[in-house]
Short mmCIF file of C-alpha atoms in Angstrom, two decimals:
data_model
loop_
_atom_site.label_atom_id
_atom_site.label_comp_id
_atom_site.label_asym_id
_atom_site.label_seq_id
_atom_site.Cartn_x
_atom_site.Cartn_y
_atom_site.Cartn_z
CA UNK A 1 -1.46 -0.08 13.83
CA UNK A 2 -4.39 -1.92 12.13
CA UNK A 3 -4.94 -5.24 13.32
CA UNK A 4 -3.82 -7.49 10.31
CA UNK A 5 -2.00 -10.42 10.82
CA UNK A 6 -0.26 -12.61 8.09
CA UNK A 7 0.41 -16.00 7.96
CA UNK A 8 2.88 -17.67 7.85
CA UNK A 9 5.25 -15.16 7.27
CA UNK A 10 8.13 -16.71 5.66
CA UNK A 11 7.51 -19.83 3.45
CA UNK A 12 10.09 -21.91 0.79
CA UNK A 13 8.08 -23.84 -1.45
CA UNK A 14 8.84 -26.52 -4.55
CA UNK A 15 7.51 -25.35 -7.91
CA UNK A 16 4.12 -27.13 -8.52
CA UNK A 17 3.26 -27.53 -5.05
CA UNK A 18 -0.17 -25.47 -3.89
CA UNK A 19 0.51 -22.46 -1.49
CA UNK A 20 -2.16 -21.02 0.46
CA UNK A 21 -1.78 -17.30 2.41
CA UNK A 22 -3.70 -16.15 5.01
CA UNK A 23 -4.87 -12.54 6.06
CA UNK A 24 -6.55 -11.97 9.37
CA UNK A 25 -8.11 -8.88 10.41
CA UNK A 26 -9.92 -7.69 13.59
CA UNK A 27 -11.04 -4.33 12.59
CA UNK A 28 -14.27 -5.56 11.13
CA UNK A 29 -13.39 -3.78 7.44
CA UNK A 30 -15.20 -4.50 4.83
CA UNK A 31 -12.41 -4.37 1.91
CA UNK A 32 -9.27 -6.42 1.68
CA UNK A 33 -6.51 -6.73 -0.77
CA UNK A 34 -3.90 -8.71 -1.83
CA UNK A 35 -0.32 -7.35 -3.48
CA UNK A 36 3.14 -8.19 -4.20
CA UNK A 37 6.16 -6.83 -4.24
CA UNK A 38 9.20 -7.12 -6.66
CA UNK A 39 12.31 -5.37 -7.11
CA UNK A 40 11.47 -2.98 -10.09
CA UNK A 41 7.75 -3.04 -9.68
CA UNK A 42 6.72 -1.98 -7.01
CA UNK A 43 3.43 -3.11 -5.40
CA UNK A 44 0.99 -4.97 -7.67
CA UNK A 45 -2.77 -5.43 -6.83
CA UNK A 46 -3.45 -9.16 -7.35
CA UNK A 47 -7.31 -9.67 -6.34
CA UNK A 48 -9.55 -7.62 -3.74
CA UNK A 49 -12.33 -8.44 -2.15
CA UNK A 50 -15.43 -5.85 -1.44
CA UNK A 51 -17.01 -8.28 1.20
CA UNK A 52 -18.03 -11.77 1.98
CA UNK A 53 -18.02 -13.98 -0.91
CA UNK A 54 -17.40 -11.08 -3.12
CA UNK A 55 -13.55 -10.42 -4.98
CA UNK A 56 -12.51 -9.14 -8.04
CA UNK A 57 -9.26 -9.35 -10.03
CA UNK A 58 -6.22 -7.11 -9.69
CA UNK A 59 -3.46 -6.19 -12.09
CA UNK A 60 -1.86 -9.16 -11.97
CA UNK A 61 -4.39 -12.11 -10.95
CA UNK A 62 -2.87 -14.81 -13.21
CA UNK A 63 -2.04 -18.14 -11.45
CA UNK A 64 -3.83 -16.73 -8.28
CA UNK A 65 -7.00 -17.13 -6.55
CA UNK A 66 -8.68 -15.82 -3.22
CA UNK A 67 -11.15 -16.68 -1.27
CA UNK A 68 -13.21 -14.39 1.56
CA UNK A 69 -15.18 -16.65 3.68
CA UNK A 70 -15.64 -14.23 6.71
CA UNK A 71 -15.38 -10.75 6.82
CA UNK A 72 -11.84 -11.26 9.00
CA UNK A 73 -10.06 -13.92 6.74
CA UNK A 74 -8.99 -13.32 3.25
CA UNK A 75 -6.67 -16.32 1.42
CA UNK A 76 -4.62 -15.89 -1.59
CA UNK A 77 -3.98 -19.56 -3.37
CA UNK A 78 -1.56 -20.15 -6.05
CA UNK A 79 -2.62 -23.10 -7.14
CA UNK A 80 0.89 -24.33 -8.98
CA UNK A 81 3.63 -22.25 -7.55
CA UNK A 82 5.71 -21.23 -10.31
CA UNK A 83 9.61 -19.23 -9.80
CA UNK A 84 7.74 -16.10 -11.05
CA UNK A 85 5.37 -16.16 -8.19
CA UNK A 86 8.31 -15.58 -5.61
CA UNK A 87 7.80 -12.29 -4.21
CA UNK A 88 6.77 -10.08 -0.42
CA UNK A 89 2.94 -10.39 -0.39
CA UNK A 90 1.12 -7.81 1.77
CA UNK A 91 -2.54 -7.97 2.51
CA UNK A 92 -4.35 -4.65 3.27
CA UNK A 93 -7.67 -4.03 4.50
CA UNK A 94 -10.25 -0.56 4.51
CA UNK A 95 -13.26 0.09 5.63
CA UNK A 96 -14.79 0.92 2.78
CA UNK A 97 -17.02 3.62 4.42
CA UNK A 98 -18.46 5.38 1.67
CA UNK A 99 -16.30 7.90 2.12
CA UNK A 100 -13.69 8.72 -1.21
CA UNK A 101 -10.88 8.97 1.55
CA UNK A 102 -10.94 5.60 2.68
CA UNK A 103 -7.62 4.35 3.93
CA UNK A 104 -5.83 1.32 3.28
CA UNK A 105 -3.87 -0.40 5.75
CA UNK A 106 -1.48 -2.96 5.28
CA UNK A 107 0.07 -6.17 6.79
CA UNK A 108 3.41 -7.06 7.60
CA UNK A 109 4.21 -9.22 4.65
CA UNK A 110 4.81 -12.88 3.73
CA UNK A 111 7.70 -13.92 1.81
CA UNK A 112 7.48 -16.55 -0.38
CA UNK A 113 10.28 -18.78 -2.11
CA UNK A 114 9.25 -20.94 -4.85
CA UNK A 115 12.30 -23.35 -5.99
CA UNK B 1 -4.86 8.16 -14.10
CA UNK B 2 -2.54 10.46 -12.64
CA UNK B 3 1.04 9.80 -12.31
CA UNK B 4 3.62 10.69 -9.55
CA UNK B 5 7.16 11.60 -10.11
CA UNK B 6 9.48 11.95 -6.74
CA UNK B 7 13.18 12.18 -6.26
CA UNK B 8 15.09 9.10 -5.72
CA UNK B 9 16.99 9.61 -2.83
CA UNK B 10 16.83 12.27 -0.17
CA UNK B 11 19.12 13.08 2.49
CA UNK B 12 18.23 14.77 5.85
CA UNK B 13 19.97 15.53 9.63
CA UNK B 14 18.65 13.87 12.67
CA UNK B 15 16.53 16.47 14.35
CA UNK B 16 16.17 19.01 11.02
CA UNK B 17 12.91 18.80 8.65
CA UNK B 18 12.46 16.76 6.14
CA UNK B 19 10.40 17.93 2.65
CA UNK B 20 9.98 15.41 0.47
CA UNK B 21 8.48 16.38 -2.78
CA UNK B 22 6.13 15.01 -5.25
CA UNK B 23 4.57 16.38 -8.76
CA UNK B 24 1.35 14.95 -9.99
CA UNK B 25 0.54 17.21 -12.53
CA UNK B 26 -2.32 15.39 -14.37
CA UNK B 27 -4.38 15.00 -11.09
CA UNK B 28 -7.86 15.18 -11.30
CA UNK B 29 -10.57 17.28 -9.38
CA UNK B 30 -11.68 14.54 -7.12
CA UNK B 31 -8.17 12.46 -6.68
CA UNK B 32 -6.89 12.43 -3.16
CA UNK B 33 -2.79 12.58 -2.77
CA UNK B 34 -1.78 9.67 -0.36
CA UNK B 35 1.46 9.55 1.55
CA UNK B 36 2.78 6.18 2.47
CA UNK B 37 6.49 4.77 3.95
CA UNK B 38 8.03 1.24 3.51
CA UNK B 39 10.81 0.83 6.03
CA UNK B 40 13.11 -1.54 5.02
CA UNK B 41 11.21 -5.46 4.69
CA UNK B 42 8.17 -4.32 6.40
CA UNK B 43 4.58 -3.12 5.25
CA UNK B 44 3.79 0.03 4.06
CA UNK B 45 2.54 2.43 6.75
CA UNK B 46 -0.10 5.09 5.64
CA UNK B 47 0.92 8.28 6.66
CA UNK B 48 -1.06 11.43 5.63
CA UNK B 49 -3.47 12.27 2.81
CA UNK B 50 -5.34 15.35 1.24
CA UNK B 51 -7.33 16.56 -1.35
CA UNK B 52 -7.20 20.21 -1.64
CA UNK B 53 -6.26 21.79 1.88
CA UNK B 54 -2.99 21.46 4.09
CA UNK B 55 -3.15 18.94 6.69
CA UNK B 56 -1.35 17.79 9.68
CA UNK B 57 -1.55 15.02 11.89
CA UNK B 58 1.03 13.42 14.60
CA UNK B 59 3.23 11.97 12.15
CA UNK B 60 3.77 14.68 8.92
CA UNK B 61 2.25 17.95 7.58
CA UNK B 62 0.75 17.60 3.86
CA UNK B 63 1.57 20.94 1.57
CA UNK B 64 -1.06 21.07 -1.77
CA UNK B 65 -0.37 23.53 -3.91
CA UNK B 66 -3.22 25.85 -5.10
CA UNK B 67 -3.10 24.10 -8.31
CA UNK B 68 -2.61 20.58 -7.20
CA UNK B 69 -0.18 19.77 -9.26
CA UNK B 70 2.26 19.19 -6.33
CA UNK B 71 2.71 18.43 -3.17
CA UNK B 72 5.13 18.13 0.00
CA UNK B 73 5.38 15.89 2.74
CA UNK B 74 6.93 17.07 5.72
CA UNK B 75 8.26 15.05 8.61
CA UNK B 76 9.12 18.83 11.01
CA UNK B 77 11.94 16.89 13.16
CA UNK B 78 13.29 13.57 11.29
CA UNK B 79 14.62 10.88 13.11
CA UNK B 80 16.87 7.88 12.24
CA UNK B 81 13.87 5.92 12.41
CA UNK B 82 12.27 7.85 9.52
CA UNK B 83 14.76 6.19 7.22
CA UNK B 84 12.35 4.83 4.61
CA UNK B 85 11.45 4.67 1.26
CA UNK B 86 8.18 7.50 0.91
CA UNK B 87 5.63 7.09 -1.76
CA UNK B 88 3.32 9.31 -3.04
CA UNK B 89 0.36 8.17 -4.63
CA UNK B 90 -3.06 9.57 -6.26
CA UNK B 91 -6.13 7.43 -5.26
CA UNK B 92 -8.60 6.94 -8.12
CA UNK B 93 -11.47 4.68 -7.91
CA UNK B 94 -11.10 1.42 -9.42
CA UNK B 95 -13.17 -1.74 -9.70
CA UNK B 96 -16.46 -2.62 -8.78
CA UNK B 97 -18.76 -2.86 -5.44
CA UNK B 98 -18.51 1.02 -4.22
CA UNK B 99 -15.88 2.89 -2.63
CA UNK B 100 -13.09 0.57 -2.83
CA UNK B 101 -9.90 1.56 -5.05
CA UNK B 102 -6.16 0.55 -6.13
CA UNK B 103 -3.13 2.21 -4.84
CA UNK B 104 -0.73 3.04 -7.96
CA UNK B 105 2.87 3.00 -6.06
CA UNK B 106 6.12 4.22 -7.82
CA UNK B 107 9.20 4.12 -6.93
CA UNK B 108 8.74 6.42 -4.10
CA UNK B 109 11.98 8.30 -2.53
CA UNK B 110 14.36 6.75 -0.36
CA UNK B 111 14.93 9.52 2.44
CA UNK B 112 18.00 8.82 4.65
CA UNK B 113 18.15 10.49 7.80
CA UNK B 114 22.16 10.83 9.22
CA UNK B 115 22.69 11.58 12.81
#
């Protein structure tokens, strides 16, 4: 499995308060990507990031906000947690090789409550 | 962008094959078919993936038909631990900054595997 790490991995949270997730990677990838996951949706790209400093917006990026610091650490910040934004986020990473049949592998999830 | 349809639910015996099917009849010439499982709560785990040719690695054998409009998975001796939900999905490039892209997942098929 790829090394990706999420944290934390289970979190209840007040509405209003500010959440922040963390991805780690140790594979040295250049791409990583944030999603959720709801019943009836399936999995939603919320923002990506195409290398240090550099992210773009998903599908759903509303109320959201990342940040890529270092090629291993990619946050996802909701700012105001709102009930909507409970969900399974999973962070994925690829390494964006040039290639068109980059892979994406993916984390093992952090589920968030918001109250 | 291409769309996927798959069956819901699948059934299969311990030790016996499992084909899982998947039609993606408005695929493009340069759109790769993706294979990916969810078992239950956890991250999706990337399984196989072609463009035109059949392919085969330790975990599943991908079947393309001539005309790409469809494609099979198959896992040649299922176990209980292949009791998943199995998406198919066709890559397209999306975004900006090179050879990153957005995985579209359905609904996938939940395959069952009795003993």
């Amino acid at each position: 499995d790829a090394g990706i790490t999420q944290s934390p991995r289970h979190k209840v949270t007040e509405t209003g308060t500010p959440v922040t997730l963390r991805c780690h990677q140790t594979e040295n990838h250049r791409y990583m990507y944030w999603y959720r996951q709801d019943p009836g949706h399936g999995l939603r790209l919320i923002h990506y990031s195409y290398g240090v400093k550099d992210t773009d917006k998903g599908e759903v990026s509303d109320g959201y906000s990342v940040s890529r610091s270092k090629t291993e650490d990619f946050l996802l910040t909701l700012e105001s947690a709102t009930s909507s934004q409970t969900s399974v986020y999973f962070c994925a990473i690829s390494g964006g090789s040039g290639g068109v049949s980059d892979t994406q592998y993916f984390g093992p999830g952090t589920r968030l409550t918001v109250l | 962008d291409a769309k996927t349809t798959q069956p819901t639910s699948m059934d299969c015996a311990e030790g016996r094959a499992a084909n899982l099917p998947c039609n993606h009849s408005t695929i493009s010439g340069n759109e790769y078919v993706y294979w990916y499982r969810q078992i239950h709560s956890q991250g999706p785990q990337y399984i196989i993936h072609g463009l035109k040719n059949n392919e085969t690695n330790e975990m599943a054998s991908l079947i393309i038909t001539e005309d790409r409009k469809s494609s099979t998975l198959i896992l040649p001796h299922a176990t209980l631990r292949d009791t998943a939900v199995y998406y198919c999905i066709v890559r397209f490039p999306w975004g900006s900054g090179g050879s990153n892209y957005k995985l579209t997942f359905g609904k996938g098929t939940l395959l069952t595997v009795n003993p």
